[in-house]
PDB file of C-alpha atoms and ligand atoms in Angstrom:
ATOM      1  CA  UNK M 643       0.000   0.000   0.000  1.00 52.00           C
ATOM      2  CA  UNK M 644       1.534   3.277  -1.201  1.00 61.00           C
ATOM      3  CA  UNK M 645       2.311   6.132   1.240  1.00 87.00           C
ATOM      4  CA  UNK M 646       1.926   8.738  -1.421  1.00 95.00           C
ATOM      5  CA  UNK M 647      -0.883  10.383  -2.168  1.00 97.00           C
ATOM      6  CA  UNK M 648      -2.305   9.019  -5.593  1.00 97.00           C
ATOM      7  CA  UNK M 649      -1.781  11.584  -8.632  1.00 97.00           C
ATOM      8  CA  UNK M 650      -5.578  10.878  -9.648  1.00 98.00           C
ATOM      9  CA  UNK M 651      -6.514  11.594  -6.075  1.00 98.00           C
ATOM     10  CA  UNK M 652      -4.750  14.696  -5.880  1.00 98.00           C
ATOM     11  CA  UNK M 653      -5.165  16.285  -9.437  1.00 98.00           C
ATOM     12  CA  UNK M 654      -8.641  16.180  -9.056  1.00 98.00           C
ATOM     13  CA  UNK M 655      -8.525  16.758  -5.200  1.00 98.00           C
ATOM     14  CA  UNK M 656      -7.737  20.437  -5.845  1.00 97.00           C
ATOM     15  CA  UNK M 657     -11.002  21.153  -7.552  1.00 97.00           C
ATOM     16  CA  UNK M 658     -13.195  19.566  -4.245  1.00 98.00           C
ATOM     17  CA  UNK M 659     -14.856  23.305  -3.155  1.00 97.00           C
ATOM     18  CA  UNK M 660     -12.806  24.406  -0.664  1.00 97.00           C
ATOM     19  CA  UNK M 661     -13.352  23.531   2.923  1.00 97.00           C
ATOM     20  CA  UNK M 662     -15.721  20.835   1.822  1.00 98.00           C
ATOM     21  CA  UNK M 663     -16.133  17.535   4.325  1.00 98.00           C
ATOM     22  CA  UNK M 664     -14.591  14.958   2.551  1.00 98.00           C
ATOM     23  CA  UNK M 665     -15.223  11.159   3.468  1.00 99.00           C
ATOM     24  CA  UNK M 666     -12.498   8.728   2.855  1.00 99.00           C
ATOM     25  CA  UNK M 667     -13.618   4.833   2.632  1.00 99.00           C
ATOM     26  CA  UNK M 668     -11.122   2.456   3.955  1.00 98.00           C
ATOM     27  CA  UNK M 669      -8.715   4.794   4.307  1.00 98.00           C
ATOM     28  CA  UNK M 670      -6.115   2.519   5.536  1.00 98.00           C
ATOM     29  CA  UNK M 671      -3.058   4.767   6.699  1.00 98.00           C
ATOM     30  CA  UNK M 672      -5.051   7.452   5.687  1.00 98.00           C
ATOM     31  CA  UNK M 673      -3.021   8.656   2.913  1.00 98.00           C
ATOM     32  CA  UNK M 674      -5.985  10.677   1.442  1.00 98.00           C
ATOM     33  CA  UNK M 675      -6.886  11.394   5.003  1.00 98.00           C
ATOM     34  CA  UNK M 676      -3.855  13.488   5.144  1.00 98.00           C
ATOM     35  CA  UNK M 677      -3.568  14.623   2.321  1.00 98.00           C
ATOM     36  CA  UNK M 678      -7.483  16.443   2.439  1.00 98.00           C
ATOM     37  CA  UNK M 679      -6.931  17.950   5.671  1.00 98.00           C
ATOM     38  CA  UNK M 680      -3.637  19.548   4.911  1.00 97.00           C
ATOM     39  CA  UNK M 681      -5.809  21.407   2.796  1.00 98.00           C
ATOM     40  CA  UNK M 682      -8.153  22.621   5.112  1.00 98.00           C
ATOM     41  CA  UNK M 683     -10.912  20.049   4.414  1.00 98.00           C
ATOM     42  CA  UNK M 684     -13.181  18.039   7.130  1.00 98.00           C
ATOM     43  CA  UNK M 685     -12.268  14.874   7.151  1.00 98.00           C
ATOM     44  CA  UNK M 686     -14.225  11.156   7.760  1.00 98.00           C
ATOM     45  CA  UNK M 687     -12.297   8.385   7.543  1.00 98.00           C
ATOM     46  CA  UNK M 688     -13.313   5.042   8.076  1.00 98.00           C
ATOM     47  CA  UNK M 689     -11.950   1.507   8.029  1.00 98.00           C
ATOM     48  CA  UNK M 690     -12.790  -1.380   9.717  1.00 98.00           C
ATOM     49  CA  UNK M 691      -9.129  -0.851  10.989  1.00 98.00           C
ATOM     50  CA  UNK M 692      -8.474   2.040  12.248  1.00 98.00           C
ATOM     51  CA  UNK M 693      -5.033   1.537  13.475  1.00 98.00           C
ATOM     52  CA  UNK M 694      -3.219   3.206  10.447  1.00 98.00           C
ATOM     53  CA  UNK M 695      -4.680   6.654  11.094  1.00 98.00           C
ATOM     54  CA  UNK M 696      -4.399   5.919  15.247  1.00 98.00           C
ATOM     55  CA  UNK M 697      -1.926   8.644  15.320  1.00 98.00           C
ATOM     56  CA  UNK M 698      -4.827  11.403  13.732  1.00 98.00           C
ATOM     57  CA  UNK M 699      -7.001  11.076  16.899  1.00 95.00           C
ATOM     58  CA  UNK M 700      -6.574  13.615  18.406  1.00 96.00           C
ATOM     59  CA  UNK M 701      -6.854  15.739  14.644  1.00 97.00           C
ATOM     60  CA  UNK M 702      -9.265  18.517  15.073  1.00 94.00           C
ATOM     61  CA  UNK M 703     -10.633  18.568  11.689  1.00 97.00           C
ATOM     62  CA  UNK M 704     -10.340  14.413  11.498  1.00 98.00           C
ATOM     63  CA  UNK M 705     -13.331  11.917  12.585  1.00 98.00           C
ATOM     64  CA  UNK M 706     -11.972   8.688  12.801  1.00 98.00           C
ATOM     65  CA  UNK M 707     -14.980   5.762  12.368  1.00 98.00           C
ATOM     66  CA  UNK M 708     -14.489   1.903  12.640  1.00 98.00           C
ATOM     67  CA  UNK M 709     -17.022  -0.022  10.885  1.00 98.00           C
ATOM     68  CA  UNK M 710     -16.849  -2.954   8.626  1.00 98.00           C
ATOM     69  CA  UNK M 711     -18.263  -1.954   5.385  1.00 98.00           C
ATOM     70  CA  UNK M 712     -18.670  -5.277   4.858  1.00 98.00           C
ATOM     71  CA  UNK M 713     -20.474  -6.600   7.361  1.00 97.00           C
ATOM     72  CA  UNK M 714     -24.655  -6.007   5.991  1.00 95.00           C
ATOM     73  CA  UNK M 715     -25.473  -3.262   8.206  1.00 96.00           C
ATOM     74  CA  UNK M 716     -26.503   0.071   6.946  1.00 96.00           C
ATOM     75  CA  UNK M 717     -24.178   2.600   5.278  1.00 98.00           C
ATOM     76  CA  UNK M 718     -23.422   4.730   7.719  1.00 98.00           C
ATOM     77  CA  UNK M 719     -23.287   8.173   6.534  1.00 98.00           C
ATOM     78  CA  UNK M 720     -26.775   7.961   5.297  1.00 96.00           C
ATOM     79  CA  UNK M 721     -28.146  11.403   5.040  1.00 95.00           C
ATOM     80  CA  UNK M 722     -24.627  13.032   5.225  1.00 97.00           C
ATOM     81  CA  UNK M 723     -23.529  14.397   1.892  1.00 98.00           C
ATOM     82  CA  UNK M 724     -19.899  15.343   0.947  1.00 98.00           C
ATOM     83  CA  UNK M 725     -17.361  17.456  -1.044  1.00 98.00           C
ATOM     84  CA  UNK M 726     -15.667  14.869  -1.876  1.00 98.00           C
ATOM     85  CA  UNK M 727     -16.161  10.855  -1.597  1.00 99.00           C
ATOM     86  CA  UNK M 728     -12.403   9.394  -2.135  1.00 99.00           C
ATOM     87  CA  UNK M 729     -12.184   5.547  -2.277  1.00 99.00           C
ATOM     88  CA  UNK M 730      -8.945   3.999  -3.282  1.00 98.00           C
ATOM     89  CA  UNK M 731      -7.151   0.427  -3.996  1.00 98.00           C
ATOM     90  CA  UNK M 732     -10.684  -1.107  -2.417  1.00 98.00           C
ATOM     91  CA  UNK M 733     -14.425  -2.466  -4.213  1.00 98.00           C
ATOM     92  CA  UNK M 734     -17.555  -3.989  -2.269  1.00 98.00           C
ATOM     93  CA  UNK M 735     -19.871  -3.889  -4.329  1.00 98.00           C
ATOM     94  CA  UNK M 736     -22.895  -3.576  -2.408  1.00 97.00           C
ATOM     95  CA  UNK M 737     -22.274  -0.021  -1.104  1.00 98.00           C
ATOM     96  CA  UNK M 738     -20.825   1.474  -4.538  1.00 98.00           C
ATOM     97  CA  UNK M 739     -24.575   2.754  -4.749  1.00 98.00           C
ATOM     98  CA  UNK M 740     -24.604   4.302  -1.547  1.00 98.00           C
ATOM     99  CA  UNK M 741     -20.929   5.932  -1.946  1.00 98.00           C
ATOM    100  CA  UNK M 742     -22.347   7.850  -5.001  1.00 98.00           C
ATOM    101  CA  UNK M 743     -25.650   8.758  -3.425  1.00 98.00           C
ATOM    102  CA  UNK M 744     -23.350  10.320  -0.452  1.00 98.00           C
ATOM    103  CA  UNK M 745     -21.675  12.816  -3.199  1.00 98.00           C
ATOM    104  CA  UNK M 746     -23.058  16.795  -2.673  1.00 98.00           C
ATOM    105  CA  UNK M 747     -23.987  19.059  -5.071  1.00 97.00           C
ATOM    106  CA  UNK M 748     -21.540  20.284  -6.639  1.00 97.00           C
ATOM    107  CA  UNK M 749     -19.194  17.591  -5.247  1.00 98.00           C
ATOM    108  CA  UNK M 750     -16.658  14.893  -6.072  1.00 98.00           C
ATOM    109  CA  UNK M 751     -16.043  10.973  -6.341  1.00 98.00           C
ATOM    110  CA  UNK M 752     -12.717  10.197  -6.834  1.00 99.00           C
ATOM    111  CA  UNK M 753     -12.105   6.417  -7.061  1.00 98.00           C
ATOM    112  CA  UNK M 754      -9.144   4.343  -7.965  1.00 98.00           C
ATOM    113  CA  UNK M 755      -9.115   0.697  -7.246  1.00 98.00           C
ATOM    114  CA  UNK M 756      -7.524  -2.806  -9.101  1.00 98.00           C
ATOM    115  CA  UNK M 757      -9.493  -3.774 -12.490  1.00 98.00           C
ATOM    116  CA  UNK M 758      -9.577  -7.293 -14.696  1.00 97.00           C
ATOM    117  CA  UNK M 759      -6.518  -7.772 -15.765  1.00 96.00           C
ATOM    118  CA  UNK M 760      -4.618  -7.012 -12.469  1.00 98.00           C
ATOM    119  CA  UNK M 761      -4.249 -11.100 -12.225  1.00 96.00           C
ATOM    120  CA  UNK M 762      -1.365 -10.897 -14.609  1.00 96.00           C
ATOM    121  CA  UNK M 763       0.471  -8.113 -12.112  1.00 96.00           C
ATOM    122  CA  UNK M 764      -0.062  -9.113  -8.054  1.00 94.00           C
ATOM    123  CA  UNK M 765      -2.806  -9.346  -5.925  1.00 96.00           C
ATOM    124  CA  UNK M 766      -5.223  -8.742  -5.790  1.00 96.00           C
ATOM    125  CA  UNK M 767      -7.015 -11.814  -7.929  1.00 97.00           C
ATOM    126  CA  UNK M 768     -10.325 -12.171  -6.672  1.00 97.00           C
ATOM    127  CA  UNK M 769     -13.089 -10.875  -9.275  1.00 97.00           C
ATOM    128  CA  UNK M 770     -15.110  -9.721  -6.373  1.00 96.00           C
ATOM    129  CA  UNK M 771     -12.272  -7.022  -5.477  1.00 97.00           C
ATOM    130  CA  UNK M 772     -11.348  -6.520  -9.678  1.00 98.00           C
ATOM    131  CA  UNK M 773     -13.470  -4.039 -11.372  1.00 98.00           C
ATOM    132  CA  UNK M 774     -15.325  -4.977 -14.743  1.00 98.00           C
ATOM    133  CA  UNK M 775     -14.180  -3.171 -17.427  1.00 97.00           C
ATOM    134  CA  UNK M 776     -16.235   0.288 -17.596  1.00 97.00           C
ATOM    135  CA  UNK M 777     -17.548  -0.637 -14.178  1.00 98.00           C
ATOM    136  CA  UNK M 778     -16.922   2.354 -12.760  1.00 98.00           C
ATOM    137  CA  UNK M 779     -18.440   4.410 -15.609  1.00 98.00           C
ATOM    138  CA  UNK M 780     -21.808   2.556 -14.604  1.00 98.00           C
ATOM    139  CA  UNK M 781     -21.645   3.529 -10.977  1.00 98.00           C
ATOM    140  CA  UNK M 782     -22.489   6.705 -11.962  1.00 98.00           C
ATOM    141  CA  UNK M 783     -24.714   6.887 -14.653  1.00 97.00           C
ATOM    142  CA  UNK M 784     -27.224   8.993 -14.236  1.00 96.00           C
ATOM    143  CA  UNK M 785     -25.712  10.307 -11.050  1.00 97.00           C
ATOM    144  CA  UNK M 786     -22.795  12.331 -11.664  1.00 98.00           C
ATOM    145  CA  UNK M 787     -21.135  13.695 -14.705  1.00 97.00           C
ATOM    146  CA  UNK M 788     -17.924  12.038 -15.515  1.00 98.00           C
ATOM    147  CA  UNK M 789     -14.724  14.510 -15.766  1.00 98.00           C
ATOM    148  CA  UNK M 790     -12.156  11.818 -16.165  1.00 98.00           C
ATOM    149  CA  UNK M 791     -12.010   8.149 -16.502  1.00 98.00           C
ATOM    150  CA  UNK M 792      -9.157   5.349 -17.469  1.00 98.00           C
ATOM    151  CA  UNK M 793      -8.414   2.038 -17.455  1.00 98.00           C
ATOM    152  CA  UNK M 794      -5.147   1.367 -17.790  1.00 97.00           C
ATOM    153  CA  UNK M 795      -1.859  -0.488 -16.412  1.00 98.00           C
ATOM    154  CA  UNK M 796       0.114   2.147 -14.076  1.00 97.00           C
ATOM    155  CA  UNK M 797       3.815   0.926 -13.283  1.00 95.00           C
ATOM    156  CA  UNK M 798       3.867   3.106  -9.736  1.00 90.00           C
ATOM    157  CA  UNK M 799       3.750   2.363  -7.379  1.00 90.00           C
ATOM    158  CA  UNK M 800       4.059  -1.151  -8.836  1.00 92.00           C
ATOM    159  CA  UNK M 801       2.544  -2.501 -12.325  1.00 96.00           C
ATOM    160  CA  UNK M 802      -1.308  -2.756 -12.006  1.00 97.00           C
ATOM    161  CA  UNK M 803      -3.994  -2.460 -13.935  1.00 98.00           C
ATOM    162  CA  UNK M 804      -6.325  -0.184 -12.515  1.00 98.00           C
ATOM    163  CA  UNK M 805      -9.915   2.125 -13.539  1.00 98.00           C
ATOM    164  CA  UNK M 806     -10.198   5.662 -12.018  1.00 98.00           C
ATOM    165  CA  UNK M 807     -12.844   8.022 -12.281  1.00 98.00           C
ATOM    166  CA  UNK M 808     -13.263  11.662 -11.161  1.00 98.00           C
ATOM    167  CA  UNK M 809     -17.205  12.764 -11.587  1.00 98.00           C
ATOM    168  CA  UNK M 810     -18.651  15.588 -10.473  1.00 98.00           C
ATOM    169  CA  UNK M 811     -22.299  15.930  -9.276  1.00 98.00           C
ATOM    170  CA  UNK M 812     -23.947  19.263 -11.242  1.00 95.00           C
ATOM    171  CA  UNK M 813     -26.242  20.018 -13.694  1.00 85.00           C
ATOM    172  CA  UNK M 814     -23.609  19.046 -16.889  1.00 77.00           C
ATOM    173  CA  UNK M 815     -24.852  15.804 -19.092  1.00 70.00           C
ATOM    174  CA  UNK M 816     -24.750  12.879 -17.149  1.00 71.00           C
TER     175      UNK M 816
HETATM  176  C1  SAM E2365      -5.442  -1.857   0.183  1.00 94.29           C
HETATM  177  S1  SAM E2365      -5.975  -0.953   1.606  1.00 94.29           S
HETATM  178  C2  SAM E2365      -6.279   0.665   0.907  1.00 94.29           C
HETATM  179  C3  SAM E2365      -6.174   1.754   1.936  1.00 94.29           C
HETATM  180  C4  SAM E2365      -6.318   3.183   1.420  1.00 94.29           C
HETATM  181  N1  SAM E2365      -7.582   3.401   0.776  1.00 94.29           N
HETATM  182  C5  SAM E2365      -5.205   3.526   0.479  1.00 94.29           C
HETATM  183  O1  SAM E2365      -5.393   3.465  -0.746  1.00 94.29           O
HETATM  184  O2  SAM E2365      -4.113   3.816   0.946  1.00 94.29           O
HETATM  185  C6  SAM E2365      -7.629  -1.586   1.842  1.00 94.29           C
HETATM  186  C7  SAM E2365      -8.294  -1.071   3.100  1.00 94.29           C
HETATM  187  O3  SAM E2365      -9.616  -1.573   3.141  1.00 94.29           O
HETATM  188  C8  SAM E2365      -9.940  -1.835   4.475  1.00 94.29           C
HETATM  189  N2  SAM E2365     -11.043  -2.772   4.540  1.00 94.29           N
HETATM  190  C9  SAM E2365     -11.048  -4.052   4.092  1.00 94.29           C
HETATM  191  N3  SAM E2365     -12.209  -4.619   4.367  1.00 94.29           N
HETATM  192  C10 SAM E2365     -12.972  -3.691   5.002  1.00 94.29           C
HETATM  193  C11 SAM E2365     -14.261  -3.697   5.553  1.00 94.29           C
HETATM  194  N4  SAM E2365     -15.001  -4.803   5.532  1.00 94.29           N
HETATM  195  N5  SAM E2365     -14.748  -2.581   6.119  1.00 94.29           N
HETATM  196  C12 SAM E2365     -13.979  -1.456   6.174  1.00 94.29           C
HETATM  197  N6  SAM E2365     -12.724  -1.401   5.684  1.00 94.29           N
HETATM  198  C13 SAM E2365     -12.222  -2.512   5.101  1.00 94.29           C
HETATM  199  C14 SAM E2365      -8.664  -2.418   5.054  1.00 94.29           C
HETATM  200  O4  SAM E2365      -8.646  -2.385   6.463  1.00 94.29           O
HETATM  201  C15 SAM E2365      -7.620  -1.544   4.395  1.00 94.29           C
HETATM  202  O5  SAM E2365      -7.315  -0.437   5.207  1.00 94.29           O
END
Protein backbone atom coordinates (compact mmCIF):
# COMPACT_ATOMS: atom_id res chain seq x y z
CA UNK A 1 0.00 0.00 0.00
CA UNK A 2 1.53 3.28 -1.20
CA UNK A 3 2.31 6.13 1.24
CA UNK A 4 1.93 8.74 -1.42
CA UNK A 5 -0.88 10.38 -2.17
CA UNK A 6 -2.31 9.02 -5.59
CA UNK A 7 -1.78 11.58 -8.63
CA UNK A 8 -5.58 10.88 -9.65
CA UNK A 9 -6.51 11.59 -6.08
CA UNK A 10 -4.75 14.70 -5.88
CA UNK A 11 -5.16 16.28 -9.44
CA UNK A 12 -8.64 16.18 -9.06
CA UNK A 13 -8.52 16.76 -5.20
CA UNK A 14 -7.74 20.44 -5.85
CA UNK A 15 -11.00 21.15 -7.55
CA UNK A 16 -13.19 19.57 -4.24
CA UNK A 17 -14.86 23.30 -3.16
CA UNK A 18 -12.81 24.41 -0.66
CA UNK A 19 -13.35 23.53 2.92
CA UNK A 20 -15.72 20.84 1.82
CA UNK A 21 -16.13 17.54 4.32
CA UNK A 22 -14.59 14.96 2.55
CA UNK A 23 -15.22 11.16 3.47
CA UNK A 24 -12.50 8.73 2.86
CA UNK A 25 -13.62 4.83 2.63
CA UNK A 26 -11.12 2.46 3.95
CA UNK A 27 -8.71 4.79 4.31
CA UNK A 28 -6.12 2.52 5.54
CA UNK A 29 -3.06 4.77 6.70
CA UNK A 30 -5.05 7.45 5.69
CA UNK A 31 -3.02 8.66 2.91
CA UNK A 32 -5.98 10.68 1.44
CA UNK A 33 -6.89 11.39 5.00
CA UNK A 34 -3.86 13.49 5.14
CA UNK A 35 -3.57 14.62 2.32
CA UNK A 36 -7.48 16.44 2.44
CA UNK A 37 -6.93 17.95 5.67
CA UNK A 38 -3.64 19.55 4.91
CA UNK A 39 -5.81 21.41 2.80
CA UNK A 40 -8.15 22.62 5.11
CA UNK A 41 -10.91 20.05 4.41
CA UNK A 42 -13.18 18.04 7.13
CA UNK A 43 -12.27 14.87 7.15
CA UNK A 44 -14.23 11.16 7.76
CA UNK A 45 -12.30 8.38 7.54
CA UNK A 46 -13.31 5.04 8.08
CA UNK A 47 -11.95 1.51 8.03
CA UNK A 48 -12.79 -1.38 9.72
CA UNK A 49 -9.13 -0.85 10.99
CA UNK A 50 -8.47 2.04 12.25
CA UNK A 51 -5.03 1.54 13.48
CA UNK A 52 -3.22 3.21 10.45
CA UNK A 53 -4.68 6.65 11.09
CA UNK A 54 -4.40 5.92 15.25
CA UNK A 55 -1.93 8.64 15.32
CA UNK A 56 -4.83 11.40 13.73
CA UNK A 57 -7.00 11.08 16.90
CA UNK A 58 -6.57 13.62 18.41
CA UNK A 59 -6.85 15.74 14.64
CA UNK A 60 -9.26 18.52 15.07
CA UNK A 61 -10.63 18.57 11.69
CA UNK A 62 -10.34 14.41 11.50
CA UNK A 63 -13.33 11.92 12.58
CA UNK A 64 -11.97 8.69 12.80
CA UNK A 65 -14.98 5.76 12.37
CA UNK A 66 -14.49 1.90 12.64
CA UNK A 67 -17.02 -0.02 10.89
CA UNK A 68 -16.85 -2.95 8.63
CA UNK A 69 -18.26 -1.95 5.38
CA UNK A 70 -18.67 -5.28 4.86
CA UNK A 71 -20.47 -6.60 7.36
CA UNK A 72 -24.65 -6.01 5.99
CA UNK A 73 -25.47 -3.26 8.21
CA UNK A 74 -26.50 0.07 6.95
CA UNK A 75 -24.18 2.60 5.28
CA UNK A 76 -23.42 4.73 7.72
CA UNK A 77 -23.29 8.17 6.53
CA UNK A 78 -26.77 7.96 5.30
CA UNK A 79 -28.15 11.40 5.04
CA UNK A 80 -24.63 13.03 5.23
CA UNK A 81 -23.53 14.40 1.89
CA UNK A 82 -19.90 15.34 0.95
CA UNK A 83 -17.36 17.46 -1.04
CA UNK A 84 -15.67 14.87 -1.88
CA UNK A 85 -16.16 10.85 -1.60
CA UNK A 86 -12.40 9.39 -2.13
CA UNK A 87 -12.18 5.55 -2.28
CA UNK A 88 -8.95 4.00 -3.28
CA UNK A 89 -7.15 0.43 -4.00
CA UNK A 90 -10.68 -1.11 -2.42
CA UNK A 91 -14.42 -2.47 -4.21
CA UNK A 92 -17.56 -3.99 -2.27
CA UNK A 93 -19.87 -3.89 -4.33
CA UNK A 94 -22.90 -3.58 -2.41
CA UNK A 95 -22.27 -0.02 -1.10
CA UNK A 96 -20.82 1.47 -4.54
CA UNK A 97 -24.58 2.75 -4.75
CA UNK A 98 -24.60 4.30 -1.55
CA UNK A 99 -20.93 5.93 -1.95
CA UNK A 100 -22.35 7.85 -5.00
CA UNK A 101 -25.65 8.76 -3.43
CA UNK A 102 -23.35 10.32 -0.45
CA UNK A 103 -21.68 12.82 -3.20
CA UNK A 104 -23.06 16.79 -2.67
CA UNK A 105 -23.99 19.06 -5.07
CA UNK A 106 -21.54 20.28 -6.64
CA UNK A 107 -19.19 17.59 -5.25
CA UNK A 108 -16.66 14.89 -6.07
CA UNK A 109 -16.04 10.97 -6.34
CA UNK A 110 -12.72 10.20 -6.83
CA UNK A 111 -12.11 6.42 -7.06
CA UNK A 112 -9.14 4.34 -7.96
CA UNK A 113 -9.11 0.70 -7.25
CA UNK A 114 -7.52 -2.81 -9.10
CA UNK A 115 -9.49 -3.77 -12.49
CA UNK A 116 -9.58 -7.29 -14.70
CA UNK A 117 -6.52 -7.77 -15.76
CA UNK A 118 -4.62 -7.01 -12.47
CA UNK A 119 -4.25 -11.10 -12.23
CA UNK A 120 -1.36 -10.90 -14.61
CA UNK A 121 0.47 -8.11 -12.11
CA UNK A 122 -0.06 -9.11 -8.05
CA UNK A 123 -2.81 -9.35 -5.93
CA UNK A 124 -5.22 -8.74 -5.79
CA UNK A 125 -7.01 -11.81 -7.93
CA UNK A 126 -10.32 -12.17 -6.67
CA UNK A 127 -13.09 -10.88 -9.28
CA UNK A 128 -15.11 -9.72 -6.37
CA UNK A 129 -12.27 -7.02 -5.48
CA UNK A 130 -11.35 -6.52 -9.68
CA UNK A 131 -13.47 -4.04 -11.37
CA UNK A 132 -15.32 -4.98 -14.74
CA UNK A 133 -14.18 -3.17 -17.43
CA UNK A 134 -16.23 0.29 -17.60
CA UNK A 135 -17.55 -0.64 -14.18
CA UNK A 136 -16.92 2.35 -12.76
CA UNK A 137 -18.44 4.41 -15.61
CA UNK A 138 -21.81 2.56 -14.60
CA UNK A 139 -21.65 3.53 -10.98
CA UNK A 140 -22.49 6.70 -11.96
CA UNK A 141 -24.71 6.89 -14.65
CA UNK A 142 -27.22 8.99 -14.24
CA UNK A 143 -25.71 10.31 -11.05
CA UNK A 144 -22.79 12.33 -11.66
CA UNK A 145 -21.13 13.70 -14.71
CA UNK A 146 -17.92 12.04 -15.52
CA UNK A 147 -14.72 14.51 -15.77
CA UNK A 148 -12.16 11.82 -16.17
CA UNK A 149 -12.01 8.15 -16.50
CA UNK A 150 -9.16 5.35 -17.47
CA UNK A 151 -8.41 2.04 -17.46
CA UNK A 152 -5.15 1.37 -17.79
CA UNK A 153 -1.86 -0.49 -16.41
CA UNK A 154 0.11 2.15 -14.08
CA UNK A 155 3.82 0.93 -13.28
CA UNK A 156 3.87 3.11 -9.74
CA UNK A 157 3.75 2.36 -7.38
CA UNK A 158 4.06 -1.15 -8.84
CA UNK A 159 2.54 -2.50 -12.33
CA UNK A 160 -1.31 -2.76 -12.01
CA UNK A 161 -3.99 -2.46 -13.93
CA UNK A 162 -6.32 -0.18 -12.51
CA UNK A 163 -9.91 2.13 -13.54
CA UNK A 164 -10.20 5.66 -12.02
CA UNK A 165 -12.84 8.02 -12.28
CA UNK A 166 -13.26 11.66 -11.16
CA UNK A 167 -17.21 12.76 -11.59
CA UNK A 168 -18.65 15.59 -10.47
CA UNK A 169 -22.30 15.93 -9.28
CA UNK A 170 -23.95 19.26 -11.24
CA UNK A 171 -26.24 20.02 -13.69
CA UNK A 172 -23.61 19.05 -16.89
CA UNK A 173 -24.85 15.80 -19.09
CA UNK A 174 -24.75 12.88 -17.15
C1 LIG B 1 -5.44 -1.86 0.18
S1 LIG B 1 -5.98 -0.95 1.61
C2 LIG B 1 -6.28 0.66 0.91
C3 LIG B 1 -6.17 1.75 1.94
C4 LIG B 1 -6.32 3.18 1.42
N1 LIG B 1 -7.58 3.40 0.78
C5 LIG B 1 -5.20 3.53 0.48
O1 LIG B 1 -5.39 3.46 -0.75
O2 LIG B 1 -4.11 3.82 0.95
C6 LIG B 1 -7.63 -1.59 1.84
C7 LIG B 1 -8.29 -1.07 3.10
O3 LIG B 1 -9.62 -1.57 3.14
C8 LIG B 1 -9.94 -1.83 4.48
N2 LIG B 1 -11.04 -2.77 4.54
C9 LIG B 1 -11.05 -4.05 4.09
N3 LIG B 1 -12.21 -4.62 4.37
C10 LIG B 1 -12.97 -3.69 5.00
C11 LIG B 1 -14.26 -3.70 5.55
N4 LIG B 1 -15.00 -4.80 5.53
N5 LIG B 1 -14.75 -2.58 6.12
C12 LIG B 1 -13.98 -1.46 6.17
N6 LIG B 1 -12.72 -1.40 5.68
C13 LIG B 1 -12.22 -2.51 5.10
C14 LIG B 1 -8.66 -2.42 5.05
O4 LIG B 1 -8.65 -2.39 6.46
C15 LIG B 1 -7.62 -1.54 4.40
O5 LIG B 1 -7.32 -0.44 5.21
Amino acid sequence: MGVEASAWITRFGADVPAHGPVLDVACGGGRHTRWFAARGHPVVAVDRDVSGVADLARAANIEIVEHDLEDGSPWPFAGRAFAAIVVTNYLHRPILADVVAGVADGGWLLYETFAVGNEQYGHPTNPDFLLRAGELLDAVRGELRVVAYEELVVDHPRPAAIQHVAAVRDDGPR
